[in-house]
mmCIF file of C-alpha atoms and ligand atoms in Angstrom:
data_model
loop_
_atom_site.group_PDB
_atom_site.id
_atom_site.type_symbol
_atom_site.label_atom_id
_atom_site.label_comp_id
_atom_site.label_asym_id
_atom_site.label_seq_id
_atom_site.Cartn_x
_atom_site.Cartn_y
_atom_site.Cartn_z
ATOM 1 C CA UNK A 18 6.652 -45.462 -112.315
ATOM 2 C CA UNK A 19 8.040 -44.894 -109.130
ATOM 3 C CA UNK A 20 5.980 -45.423 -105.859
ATOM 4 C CA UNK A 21 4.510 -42.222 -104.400
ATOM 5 C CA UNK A 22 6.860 -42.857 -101.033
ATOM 6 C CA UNK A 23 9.782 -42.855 -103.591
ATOM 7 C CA UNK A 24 8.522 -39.997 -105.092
ATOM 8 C CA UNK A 25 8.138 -38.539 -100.949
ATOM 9 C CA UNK A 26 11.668 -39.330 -99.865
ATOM 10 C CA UNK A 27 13.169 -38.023 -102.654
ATOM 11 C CA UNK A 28 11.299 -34.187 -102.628
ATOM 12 C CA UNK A 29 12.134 -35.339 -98.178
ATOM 13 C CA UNK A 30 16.313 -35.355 -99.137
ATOM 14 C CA UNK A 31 16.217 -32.728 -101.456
ATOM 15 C CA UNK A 32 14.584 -30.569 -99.001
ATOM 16 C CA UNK A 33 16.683 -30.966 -96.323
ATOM 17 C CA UNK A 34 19.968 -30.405 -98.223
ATOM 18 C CA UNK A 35 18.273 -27.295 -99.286
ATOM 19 C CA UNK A 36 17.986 -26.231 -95.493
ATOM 20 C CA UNK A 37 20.116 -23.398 -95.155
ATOM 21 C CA UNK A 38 19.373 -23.122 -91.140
ATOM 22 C CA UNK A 39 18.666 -25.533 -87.936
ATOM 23 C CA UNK A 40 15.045 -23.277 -87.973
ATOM 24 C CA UNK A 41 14.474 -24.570 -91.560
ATOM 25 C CA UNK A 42 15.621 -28.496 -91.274
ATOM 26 C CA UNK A 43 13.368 -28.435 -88.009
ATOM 27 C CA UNK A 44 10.231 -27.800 -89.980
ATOM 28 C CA UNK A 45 11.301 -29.976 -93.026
ATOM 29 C CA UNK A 46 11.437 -32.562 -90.002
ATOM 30 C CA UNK A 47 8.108 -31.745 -88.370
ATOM 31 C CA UNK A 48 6.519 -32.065 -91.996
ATOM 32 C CA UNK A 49 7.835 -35.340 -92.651
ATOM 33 C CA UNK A 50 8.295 -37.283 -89.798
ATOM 34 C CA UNK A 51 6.192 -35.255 -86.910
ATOM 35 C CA UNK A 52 2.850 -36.357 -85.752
ATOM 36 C CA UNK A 53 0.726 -35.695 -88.800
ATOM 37 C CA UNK A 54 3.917 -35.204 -91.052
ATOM 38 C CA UNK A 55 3.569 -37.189 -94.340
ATOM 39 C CA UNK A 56 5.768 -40.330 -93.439
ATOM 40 C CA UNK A 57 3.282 -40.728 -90.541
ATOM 41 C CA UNK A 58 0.128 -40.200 -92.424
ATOM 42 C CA UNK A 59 1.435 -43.279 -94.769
ATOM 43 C CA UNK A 60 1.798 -45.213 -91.386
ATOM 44 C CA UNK A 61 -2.089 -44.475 -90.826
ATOM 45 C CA UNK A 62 -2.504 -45.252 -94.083
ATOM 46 C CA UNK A 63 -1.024 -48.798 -93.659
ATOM 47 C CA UNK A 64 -3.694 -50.320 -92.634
ATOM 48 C CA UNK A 65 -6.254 -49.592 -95.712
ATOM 49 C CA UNK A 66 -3.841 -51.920 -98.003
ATOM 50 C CA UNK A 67 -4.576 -55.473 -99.052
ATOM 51 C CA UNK A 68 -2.407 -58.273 -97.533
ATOM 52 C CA UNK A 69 -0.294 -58.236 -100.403
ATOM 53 C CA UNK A 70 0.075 -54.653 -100.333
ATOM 54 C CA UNK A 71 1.193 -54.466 -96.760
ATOM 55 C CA UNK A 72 4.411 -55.791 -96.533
ATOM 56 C CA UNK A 73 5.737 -54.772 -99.560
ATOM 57 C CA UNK A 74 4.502 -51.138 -98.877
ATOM 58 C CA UNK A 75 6.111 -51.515 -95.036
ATOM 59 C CA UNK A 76 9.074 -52.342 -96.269
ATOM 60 C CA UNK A 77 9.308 -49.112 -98.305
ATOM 61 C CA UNK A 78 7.824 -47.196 -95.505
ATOM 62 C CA UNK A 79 10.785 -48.343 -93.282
ATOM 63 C CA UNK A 80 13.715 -47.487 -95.558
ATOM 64 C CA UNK A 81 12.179 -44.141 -96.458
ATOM 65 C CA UNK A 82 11.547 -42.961 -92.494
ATOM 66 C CA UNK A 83 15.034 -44.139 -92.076
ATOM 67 C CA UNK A 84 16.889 -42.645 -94.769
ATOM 68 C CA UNK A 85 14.724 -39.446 -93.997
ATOM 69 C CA UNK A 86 15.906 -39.426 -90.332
ATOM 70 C CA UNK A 87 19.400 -40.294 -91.026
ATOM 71 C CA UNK A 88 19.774 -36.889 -93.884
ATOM 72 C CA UNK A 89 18.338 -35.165 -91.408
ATOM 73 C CA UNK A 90 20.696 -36.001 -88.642
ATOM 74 C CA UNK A 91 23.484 -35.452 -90.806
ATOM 75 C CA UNK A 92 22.829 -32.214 -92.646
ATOM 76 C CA UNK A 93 22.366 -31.213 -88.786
ATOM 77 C CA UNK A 94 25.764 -31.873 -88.322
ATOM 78 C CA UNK A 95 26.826 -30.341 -91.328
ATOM 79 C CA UNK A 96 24.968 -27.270 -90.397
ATOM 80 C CA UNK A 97 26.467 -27.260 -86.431
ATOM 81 C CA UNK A 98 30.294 -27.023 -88.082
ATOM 82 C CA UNK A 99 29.647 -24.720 -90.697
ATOM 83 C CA UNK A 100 28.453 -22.756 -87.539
ATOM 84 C CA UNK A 101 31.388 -23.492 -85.694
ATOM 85 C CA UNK A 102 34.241 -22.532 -88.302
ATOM 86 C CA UNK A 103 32.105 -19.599 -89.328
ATOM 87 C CA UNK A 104 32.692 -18.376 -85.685
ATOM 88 C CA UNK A 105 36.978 -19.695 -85.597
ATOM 89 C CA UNK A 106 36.954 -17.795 -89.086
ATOM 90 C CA UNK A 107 35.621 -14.480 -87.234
ATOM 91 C CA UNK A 108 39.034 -14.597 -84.787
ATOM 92 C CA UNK A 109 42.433 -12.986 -86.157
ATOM 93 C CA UNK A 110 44.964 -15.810 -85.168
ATOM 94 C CA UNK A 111 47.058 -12.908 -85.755
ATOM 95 C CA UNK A 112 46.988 -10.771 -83.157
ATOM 96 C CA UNK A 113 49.040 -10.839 -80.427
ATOM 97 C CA UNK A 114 47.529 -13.184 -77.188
ATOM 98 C CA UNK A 115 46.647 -11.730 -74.385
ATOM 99 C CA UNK A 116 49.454 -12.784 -71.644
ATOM 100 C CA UNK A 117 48.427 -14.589 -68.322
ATOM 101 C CA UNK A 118 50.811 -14.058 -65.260
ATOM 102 C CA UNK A 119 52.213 -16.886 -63.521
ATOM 103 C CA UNK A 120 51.641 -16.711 -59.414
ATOM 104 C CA UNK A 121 53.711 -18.367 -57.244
ATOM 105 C CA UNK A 122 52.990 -19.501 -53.748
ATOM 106 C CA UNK A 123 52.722 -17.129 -50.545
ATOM 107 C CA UNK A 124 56.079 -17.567 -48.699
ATOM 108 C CA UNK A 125 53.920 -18.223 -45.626
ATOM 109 C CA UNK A 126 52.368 -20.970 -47.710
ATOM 110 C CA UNK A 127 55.618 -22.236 -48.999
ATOM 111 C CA UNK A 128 57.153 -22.922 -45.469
ATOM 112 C CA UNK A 129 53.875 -24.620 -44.348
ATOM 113 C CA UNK A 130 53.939 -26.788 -47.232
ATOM 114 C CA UNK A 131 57.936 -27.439 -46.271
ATOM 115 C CA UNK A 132 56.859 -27.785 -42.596
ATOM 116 C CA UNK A 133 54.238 -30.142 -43.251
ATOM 117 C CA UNK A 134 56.084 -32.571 -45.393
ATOM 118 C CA UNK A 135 58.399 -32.576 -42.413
ATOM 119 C CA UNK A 136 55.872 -33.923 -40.054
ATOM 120 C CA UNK A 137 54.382 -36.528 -42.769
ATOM 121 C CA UNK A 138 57.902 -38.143 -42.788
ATOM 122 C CA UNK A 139 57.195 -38.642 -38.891
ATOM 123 C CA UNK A 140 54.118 -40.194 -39.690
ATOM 124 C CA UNK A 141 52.006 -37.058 -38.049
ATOM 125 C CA UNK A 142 48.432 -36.854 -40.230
ATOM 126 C CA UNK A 143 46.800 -33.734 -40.609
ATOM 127 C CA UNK A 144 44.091 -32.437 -38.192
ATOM 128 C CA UNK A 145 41.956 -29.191 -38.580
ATOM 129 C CA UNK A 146 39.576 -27.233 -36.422
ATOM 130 C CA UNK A 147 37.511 -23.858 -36.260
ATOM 131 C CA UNK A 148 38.581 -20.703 -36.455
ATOM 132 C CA UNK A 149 35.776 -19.498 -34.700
ATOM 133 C CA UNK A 150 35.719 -21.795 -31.471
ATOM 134 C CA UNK A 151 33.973 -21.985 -27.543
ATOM 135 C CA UNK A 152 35.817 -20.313 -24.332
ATOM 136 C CA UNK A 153 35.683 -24.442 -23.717
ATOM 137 C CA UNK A 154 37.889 -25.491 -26.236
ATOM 138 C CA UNK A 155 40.294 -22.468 -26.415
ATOM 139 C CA UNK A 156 40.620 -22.259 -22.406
ATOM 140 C CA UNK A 157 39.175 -25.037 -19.902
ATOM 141 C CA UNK A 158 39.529 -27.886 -21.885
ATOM 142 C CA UNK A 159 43.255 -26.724 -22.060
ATOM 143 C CA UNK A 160 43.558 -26.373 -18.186
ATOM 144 C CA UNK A 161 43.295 -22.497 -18.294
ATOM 145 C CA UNK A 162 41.136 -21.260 -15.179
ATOM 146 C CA UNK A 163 38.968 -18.590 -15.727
ATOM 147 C CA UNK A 164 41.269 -15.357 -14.122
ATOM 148 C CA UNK A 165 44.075 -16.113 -16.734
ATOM 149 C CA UNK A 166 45.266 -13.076 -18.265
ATOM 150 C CA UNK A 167 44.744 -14.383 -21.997
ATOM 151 C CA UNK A 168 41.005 -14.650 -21.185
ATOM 152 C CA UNK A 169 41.105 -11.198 -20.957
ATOM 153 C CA UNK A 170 39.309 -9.467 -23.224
ATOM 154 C CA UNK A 171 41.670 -6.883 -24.231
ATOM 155 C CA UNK A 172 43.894 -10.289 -25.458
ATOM 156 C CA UNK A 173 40.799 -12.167 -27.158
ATOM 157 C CA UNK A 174 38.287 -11.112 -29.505
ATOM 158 C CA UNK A 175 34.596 -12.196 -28.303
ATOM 159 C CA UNK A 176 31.960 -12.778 -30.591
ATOM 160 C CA UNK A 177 28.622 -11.366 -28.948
ATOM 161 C CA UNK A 178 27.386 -15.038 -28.415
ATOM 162 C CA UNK A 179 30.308 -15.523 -26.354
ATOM 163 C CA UNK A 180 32.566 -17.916 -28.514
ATOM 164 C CA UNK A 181 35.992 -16.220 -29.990
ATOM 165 C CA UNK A 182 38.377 -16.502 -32.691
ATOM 166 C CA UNK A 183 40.968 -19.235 -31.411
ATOM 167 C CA UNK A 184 44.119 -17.363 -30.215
ATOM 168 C CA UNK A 185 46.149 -20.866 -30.063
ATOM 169 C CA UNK A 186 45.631 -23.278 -32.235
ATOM 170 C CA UNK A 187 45.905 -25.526 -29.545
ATOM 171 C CA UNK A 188 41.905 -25.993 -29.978
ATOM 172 C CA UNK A 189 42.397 -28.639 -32.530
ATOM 173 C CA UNK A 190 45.176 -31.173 -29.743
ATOM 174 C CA UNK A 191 41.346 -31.012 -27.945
ATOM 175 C CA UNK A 192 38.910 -31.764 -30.663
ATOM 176 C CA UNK A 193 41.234 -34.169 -32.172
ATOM 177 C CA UNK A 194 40.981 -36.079 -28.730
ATOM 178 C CA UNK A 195 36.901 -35.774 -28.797
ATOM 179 C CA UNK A 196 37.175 -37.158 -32.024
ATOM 180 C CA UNK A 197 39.250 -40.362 -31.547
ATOM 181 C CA UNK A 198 41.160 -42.178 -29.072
ATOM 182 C CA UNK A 199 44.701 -42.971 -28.706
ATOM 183 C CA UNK A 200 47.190 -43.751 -30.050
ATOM 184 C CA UNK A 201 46.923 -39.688 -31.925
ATOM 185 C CA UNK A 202 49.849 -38.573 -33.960
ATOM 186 C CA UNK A 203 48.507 -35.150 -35.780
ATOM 187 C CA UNK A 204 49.876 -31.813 -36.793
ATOM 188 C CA UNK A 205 47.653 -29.200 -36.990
ATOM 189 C CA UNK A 206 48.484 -25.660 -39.067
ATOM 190 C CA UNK A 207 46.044 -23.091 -39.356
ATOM 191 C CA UNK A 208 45.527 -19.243 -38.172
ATOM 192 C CA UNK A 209 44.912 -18.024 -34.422
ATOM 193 C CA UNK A 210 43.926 -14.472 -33.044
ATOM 194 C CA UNK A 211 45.141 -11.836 -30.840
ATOM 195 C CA UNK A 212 44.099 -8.478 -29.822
ATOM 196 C CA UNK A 213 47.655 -7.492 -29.589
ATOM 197 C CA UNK A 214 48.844 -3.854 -30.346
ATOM 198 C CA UNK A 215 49.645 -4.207 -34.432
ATOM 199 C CA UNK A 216 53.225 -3.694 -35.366
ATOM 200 C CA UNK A 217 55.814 -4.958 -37.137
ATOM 201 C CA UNK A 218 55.997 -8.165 -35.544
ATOM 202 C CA UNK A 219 52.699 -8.074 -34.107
ATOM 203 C CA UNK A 220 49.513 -9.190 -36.390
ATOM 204 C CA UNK A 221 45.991 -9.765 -35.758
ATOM 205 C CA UNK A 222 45.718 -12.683 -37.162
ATOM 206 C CA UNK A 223 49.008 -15.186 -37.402
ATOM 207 C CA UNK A 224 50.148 -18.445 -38.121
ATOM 208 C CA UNK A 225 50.621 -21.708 -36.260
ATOM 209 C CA UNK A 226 51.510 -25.471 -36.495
ATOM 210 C CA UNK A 227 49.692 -27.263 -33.778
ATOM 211 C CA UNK A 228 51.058 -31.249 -33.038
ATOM 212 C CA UNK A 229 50.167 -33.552 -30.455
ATOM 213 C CA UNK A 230 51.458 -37.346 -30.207
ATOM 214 C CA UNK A 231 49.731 -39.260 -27.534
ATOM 215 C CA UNK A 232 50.571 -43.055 -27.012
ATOM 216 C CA UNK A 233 52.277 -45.206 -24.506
ATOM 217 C CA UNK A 234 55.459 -44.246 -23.051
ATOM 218 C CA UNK A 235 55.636 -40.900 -24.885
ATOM 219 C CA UNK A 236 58.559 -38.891 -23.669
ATOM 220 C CA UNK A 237 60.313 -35.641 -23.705
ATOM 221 C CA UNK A 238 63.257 -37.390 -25.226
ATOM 222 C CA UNK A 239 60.378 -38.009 -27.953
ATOM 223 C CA UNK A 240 59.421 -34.545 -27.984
ATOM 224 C CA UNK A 241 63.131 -33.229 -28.013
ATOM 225 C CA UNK A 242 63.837 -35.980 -30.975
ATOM 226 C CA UNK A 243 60.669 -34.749 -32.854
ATOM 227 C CA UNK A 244 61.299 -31.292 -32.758
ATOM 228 C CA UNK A 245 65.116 -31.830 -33.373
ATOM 229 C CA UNK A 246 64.586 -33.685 -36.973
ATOM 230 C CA UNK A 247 62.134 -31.217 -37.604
ATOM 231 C CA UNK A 248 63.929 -27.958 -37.486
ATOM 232 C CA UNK A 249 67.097 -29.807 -38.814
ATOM 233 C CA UNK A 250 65.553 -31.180 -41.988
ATOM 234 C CA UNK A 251 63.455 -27.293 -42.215
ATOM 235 C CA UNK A 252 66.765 -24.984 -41.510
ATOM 236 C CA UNK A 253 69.932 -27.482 -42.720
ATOM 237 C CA UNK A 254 71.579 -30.096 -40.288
ATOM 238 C CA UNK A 255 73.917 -27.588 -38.131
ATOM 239 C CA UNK A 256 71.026 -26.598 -36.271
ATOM 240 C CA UNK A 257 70.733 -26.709 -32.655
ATOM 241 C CA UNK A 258 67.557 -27.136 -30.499
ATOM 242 C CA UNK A 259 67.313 -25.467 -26.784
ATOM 243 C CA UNK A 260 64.055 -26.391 -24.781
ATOM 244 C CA UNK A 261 64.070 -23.853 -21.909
ATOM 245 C CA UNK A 262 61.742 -24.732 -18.879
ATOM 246 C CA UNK A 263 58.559 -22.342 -19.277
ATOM 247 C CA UNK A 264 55.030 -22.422 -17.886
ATOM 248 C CA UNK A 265 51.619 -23.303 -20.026
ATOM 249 C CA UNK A 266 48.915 -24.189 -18.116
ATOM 250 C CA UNK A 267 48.410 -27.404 -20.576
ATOM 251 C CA UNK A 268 52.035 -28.753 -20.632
ATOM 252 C CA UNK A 269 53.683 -30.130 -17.606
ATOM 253 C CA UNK A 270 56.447 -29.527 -17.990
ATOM 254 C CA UNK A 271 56.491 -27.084 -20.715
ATOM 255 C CA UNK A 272 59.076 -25.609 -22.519
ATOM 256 C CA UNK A 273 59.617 -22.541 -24.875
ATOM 257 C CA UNK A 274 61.415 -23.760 -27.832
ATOM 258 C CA UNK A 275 64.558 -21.895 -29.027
ATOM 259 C CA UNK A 276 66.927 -23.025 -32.096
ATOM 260 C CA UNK A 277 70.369 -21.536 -33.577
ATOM 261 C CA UNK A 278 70.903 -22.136 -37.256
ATOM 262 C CA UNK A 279 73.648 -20.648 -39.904
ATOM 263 C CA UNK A 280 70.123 -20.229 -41.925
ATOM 264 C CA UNK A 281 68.437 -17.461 -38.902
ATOM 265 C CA UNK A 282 70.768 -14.846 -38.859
ATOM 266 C CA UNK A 283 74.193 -16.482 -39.497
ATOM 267 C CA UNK A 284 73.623 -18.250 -36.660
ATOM 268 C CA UNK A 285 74.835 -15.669 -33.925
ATOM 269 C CA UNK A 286 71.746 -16.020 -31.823
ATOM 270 C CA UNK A 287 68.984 -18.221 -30.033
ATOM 271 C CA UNK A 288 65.419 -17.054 -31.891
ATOM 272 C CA UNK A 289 62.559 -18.752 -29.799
ATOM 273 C CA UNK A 290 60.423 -20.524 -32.727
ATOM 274 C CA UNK A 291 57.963 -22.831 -30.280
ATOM 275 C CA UNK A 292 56.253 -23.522 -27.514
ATOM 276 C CA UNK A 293 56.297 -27.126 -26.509
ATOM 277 C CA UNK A 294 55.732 -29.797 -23.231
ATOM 278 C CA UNK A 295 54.049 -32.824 -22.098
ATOM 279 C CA UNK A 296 50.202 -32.663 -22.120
ATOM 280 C CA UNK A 297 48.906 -32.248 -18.367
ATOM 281 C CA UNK A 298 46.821 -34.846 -17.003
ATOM 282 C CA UNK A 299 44.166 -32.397 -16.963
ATOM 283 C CA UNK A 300 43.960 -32.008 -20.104
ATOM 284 C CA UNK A 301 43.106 -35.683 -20.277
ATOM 285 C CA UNK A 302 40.301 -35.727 -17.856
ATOM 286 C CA UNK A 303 38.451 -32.826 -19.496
ATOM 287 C CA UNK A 304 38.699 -34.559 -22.353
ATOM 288 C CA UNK A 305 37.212 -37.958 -21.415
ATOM 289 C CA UNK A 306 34.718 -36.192 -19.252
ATOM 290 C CA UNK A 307 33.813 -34.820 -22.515
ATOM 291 C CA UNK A 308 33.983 -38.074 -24.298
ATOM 292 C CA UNK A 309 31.935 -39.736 -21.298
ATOM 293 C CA UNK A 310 34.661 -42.540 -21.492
ATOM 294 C CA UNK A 311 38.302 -42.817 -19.992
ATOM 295 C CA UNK A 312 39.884 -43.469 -23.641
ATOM 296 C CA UNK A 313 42.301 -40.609 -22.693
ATOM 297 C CA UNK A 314 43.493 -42.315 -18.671
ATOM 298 C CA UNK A 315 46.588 -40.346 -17.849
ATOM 299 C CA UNK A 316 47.731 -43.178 -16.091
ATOM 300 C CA UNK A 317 47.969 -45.342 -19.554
ATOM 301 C CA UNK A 318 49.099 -42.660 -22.052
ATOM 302 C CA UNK A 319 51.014 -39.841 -22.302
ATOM 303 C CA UNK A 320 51.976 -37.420 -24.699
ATOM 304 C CA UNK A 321 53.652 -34.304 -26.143
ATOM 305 C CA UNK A 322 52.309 -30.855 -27.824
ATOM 306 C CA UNK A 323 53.915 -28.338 -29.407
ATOM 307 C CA UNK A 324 52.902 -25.229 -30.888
ATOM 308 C CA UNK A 325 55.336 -23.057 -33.940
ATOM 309 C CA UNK A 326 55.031 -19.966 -34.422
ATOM 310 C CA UNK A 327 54.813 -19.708 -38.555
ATOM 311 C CA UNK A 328 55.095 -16.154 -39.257
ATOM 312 C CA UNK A 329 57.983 -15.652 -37.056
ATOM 313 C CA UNK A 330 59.860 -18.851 -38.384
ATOM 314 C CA UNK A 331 59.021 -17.441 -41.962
ATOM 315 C CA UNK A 332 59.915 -13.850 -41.538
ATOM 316 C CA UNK A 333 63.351 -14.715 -39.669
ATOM 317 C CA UNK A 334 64.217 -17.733 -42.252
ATOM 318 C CA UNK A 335 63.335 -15.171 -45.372
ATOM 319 C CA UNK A 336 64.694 -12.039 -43.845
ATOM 320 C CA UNK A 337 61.519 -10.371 -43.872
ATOM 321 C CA UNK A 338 61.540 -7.199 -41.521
ATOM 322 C CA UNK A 339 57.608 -6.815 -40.826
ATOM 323 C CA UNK A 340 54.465 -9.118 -40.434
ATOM 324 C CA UNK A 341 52.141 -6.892 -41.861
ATOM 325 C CA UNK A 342 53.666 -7.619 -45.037
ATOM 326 C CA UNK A 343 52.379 -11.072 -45.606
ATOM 327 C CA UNK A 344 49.242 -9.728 -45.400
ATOM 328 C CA UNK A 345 49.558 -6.681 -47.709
ATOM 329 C CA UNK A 346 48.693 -8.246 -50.952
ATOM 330 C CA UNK A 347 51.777 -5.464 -52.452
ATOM 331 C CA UNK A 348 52.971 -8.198 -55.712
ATOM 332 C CA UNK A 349 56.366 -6.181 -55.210
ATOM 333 C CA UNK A 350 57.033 -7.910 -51.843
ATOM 334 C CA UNK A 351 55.262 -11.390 -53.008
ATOM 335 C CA UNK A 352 57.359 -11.283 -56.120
ATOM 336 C CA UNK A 353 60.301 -11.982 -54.499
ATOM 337 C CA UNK A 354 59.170 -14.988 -53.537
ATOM 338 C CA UNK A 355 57.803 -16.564 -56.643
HETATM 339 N N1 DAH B 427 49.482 -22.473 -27.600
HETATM 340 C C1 DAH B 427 50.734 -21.857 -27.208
HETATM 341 C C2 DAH B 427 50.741 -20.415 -27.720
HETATM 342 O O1 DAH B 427 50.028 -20.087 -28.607
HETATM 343 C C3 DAH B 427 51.894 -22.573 -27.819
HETATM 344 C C4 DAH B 427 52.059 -23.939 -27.264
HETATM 345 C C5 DAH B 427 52.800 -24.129 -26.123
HETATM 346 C C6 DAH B 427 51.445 -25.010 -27.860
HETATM 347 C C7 DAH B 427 52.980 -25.394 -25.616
HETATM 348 C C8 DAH B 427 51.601 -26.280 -27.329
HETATM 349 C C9 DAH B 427 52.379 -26.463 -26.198
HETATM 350 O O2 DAH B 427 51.027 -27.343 -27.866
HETATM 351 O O3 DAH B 427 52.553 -27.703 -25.708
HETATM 352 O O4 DAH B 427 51.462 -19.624 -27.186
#
C-alpha cells in the first residue's frame, strides 16, 4: 500500500496539470504547500512519529514538497506561453505594417556637427553655458560698460528679475574661465537672442559657435591659422580668409571675419561669417577678480576668441533664402535636406 504522502503528491500533480488558469494553480499551491496546506500539516505532524518513523517519513516529506513545487513551477510556465502565443495567434502577420518615416538631421544641425568635428581636429573641447544668463556675464565681464547700445533694451530681452537671454554666446569664453584656469582650448555652439526687427535674415533666436584658446604666446597668426583650417576644411581648400580690423569691446584688436569660397556664391564675393580678436586684458581681470585668484594674469597668457555666425554660414553654404525657415518645422523645406 502506498504511503498516504504518496497517495498526497500524486492527487498534488494531478491537480495542478488539471489547472487550466494562474488563479487555479495558485490555490492548488496555497492548499498544498501554504501555511496550513497539507504538505505543511505533515511537517507538524513530524514530530508525533517514533525515531524510526522520522527519517524515513522526512525523507518522503522532502521529495514530495519538492516534486510538488517543481510541477507547480513548471505548469506555470506552461500556462505563461500558452498565454503568450494565444495573444501572437490574435495578430494577422498578414496585413500590411504600418510604415515609420525616416528623419534626417536639421541642416542647422548638420553644419554644427561638420563645424564641430572641425574644431575637435584642433584639439578645441566642448564648453556649454546658459541660455538664460546675468547682465554680468553677457556685458561687464566682457568689458561692455553700461551705456553700450546692445544693453539697450530694445536689443536685449530682460527677464523681470533682471537677467536676459544671452545675445552672444560669448557668455560661455567667461564661465569657461570661472571654471578652470589656463591653458583653455574650447568651442562653444549654442543659441543667442536679439530683439531685432524679424525678417528674412533676421531671427529671434540664432545660432553661434563660441571658441576661445588662451595659453602662452597665443597670437593672431594663431587665430588667423585657426580660423583659416577651419573654413578651408568646412567650405573646400580654395577658400580665402580676410580679417578686417573692427571694434568689440572684448577683443583688442578685433576683427570681423570675412571668407570667399567657390562653395558661397561661386565665389564672386566676400560674405562676413565671424567675428574674431585677441581677448582684452580686461576681460582677464574681471575674470580673476571673479575667481579671487590671478590664474587669468594678462601679463602671462594671452589668447584669441571668435564668434560664427551659424545660421548665416548655413543659409549662404545651402542656398537658403530666409532664416525663418529653419525654424518653420514645414517637412517640405527640411526634406531637402535629409
Ligand atoms: N559676440 C560677438 C557677436 O555676437 C561675436 C564675437 C566677436 C565673438 C569677437 C568673439 C569675438 O569671441 O572675439 O557679435
Amino acid at each position: 500500500m502506498p504511503h498516504p504522502l504518496e497517495q498526497l503528491r500524486d492527487n498534488a500533480l494531478r491537480e495542478i496539470g488539471d489547472a487550466p488558469d494562474e488563479k487555479t494553480l495558485e490555490a492548488v499551491r496555497v492548499r498544498y504547500l501554504g501555511k496550513s496546506g497539507s504538505i505543511s500539516v505533515w511537517g507538524e505532524k513530524m514530530k508525533t512519529l517514533s525515531q524510526e518513523e522520522r527519517p524515513v517519513v522526512g525523507k518522503l516529506l522532502n521529495e514530495t514538497r519538492n516534486a510538488v513545487a517543481d510541477a507547480i513551477e513548471q505548469h506555470a510556465e506552461k500556462l505563461r506561453s500558452q498565454k503568450e502565443s494565444e495573444a501572437l495567434a490574435s495578430i494577422d502577420v498578414s496585413l500590411p505594417g504600418t510604415p515609420s518615416e525616416r528623419g534626417s538631421l536639421h541642416p542647422l544641425t548638420q553644419i554644427l556637427d561638420r563645424a564641430i568635428a572641425i574644431f575637435r581636429q584642433m584639439g578645441f573641447a566642448l564648453a556649454d553655458g546658459p541660455d538664460i544668463e546675468t547682465e554680468w556675464h553677457c556685458f561687464d565681464a566682457l568689458n561692455t560698460p553700461p551705456d553700450h547700445p546692445a544693453r539697450n533694451e530694445q536689443d536685449t530681452f530682460y527677464l523681470p528679475d533682471g537677467r536676459l537671454l544671452r545675445t552672444h554666446t560669448s557668455t560661455v569664453q567667461i564661465r569657461t574661465m570661472e571654471a578652470a584656469p589656463p591653458p583653455i582650448r574650447v568651442i562653444a555652439p549654442g543659441a543667442a537672442y536679439r530683439r531685432d526687427e524679424i525678417d528674412a535674415t533676421h531671427s529671434a533666436q540664432f545660432h553661434q559657435i563660441e571658441g576661445l584658446y588662451v595659453d602662452e604666446n597665443v597670437s593672431i597668426a594663431d587665430l588667423k591659422g585657426a580660423l583659416e583650417f577651419f573654413f578651408r576644411e568646412l567650405l573646400g581648400p580654395d577658400t580665402a580668409v580676410r580679417f578686417r580690423p573692427h571694434y568689440f569691446p572684448f577683443t583688442e584688436p578685433s576683427f570681423e571675419t570675412d571668407v570667399q569660397s567657390k562653395a558661397l556664391k561661386g565665389g564672386q564675393q566676400w560674405i562676413e561669417v565671424a567675428g574674431s580678436g585677441m581677448v582684452h586684458p580686461g576681460v582677464f581681470e574681471e575674470v580673476n577678480k571673479a575667481r579671487g585668484d590671478d590664474a587669468y594674469n594678462p601679463k602671462k597668457w594671452t589668447g584669441y576668441a571668435f564668434g560664427l555666425g551659424m545660421d548665416r554660414l548655413a543659409m549662404i553654404l545651402f542656398d537658403i533664402p530666409d532664416i525663418r525657415l529653419f525654424a518653420q518645422n514645414d517637412l517640405r523645406f527640411l526634406r531637402q535636406f535629409a
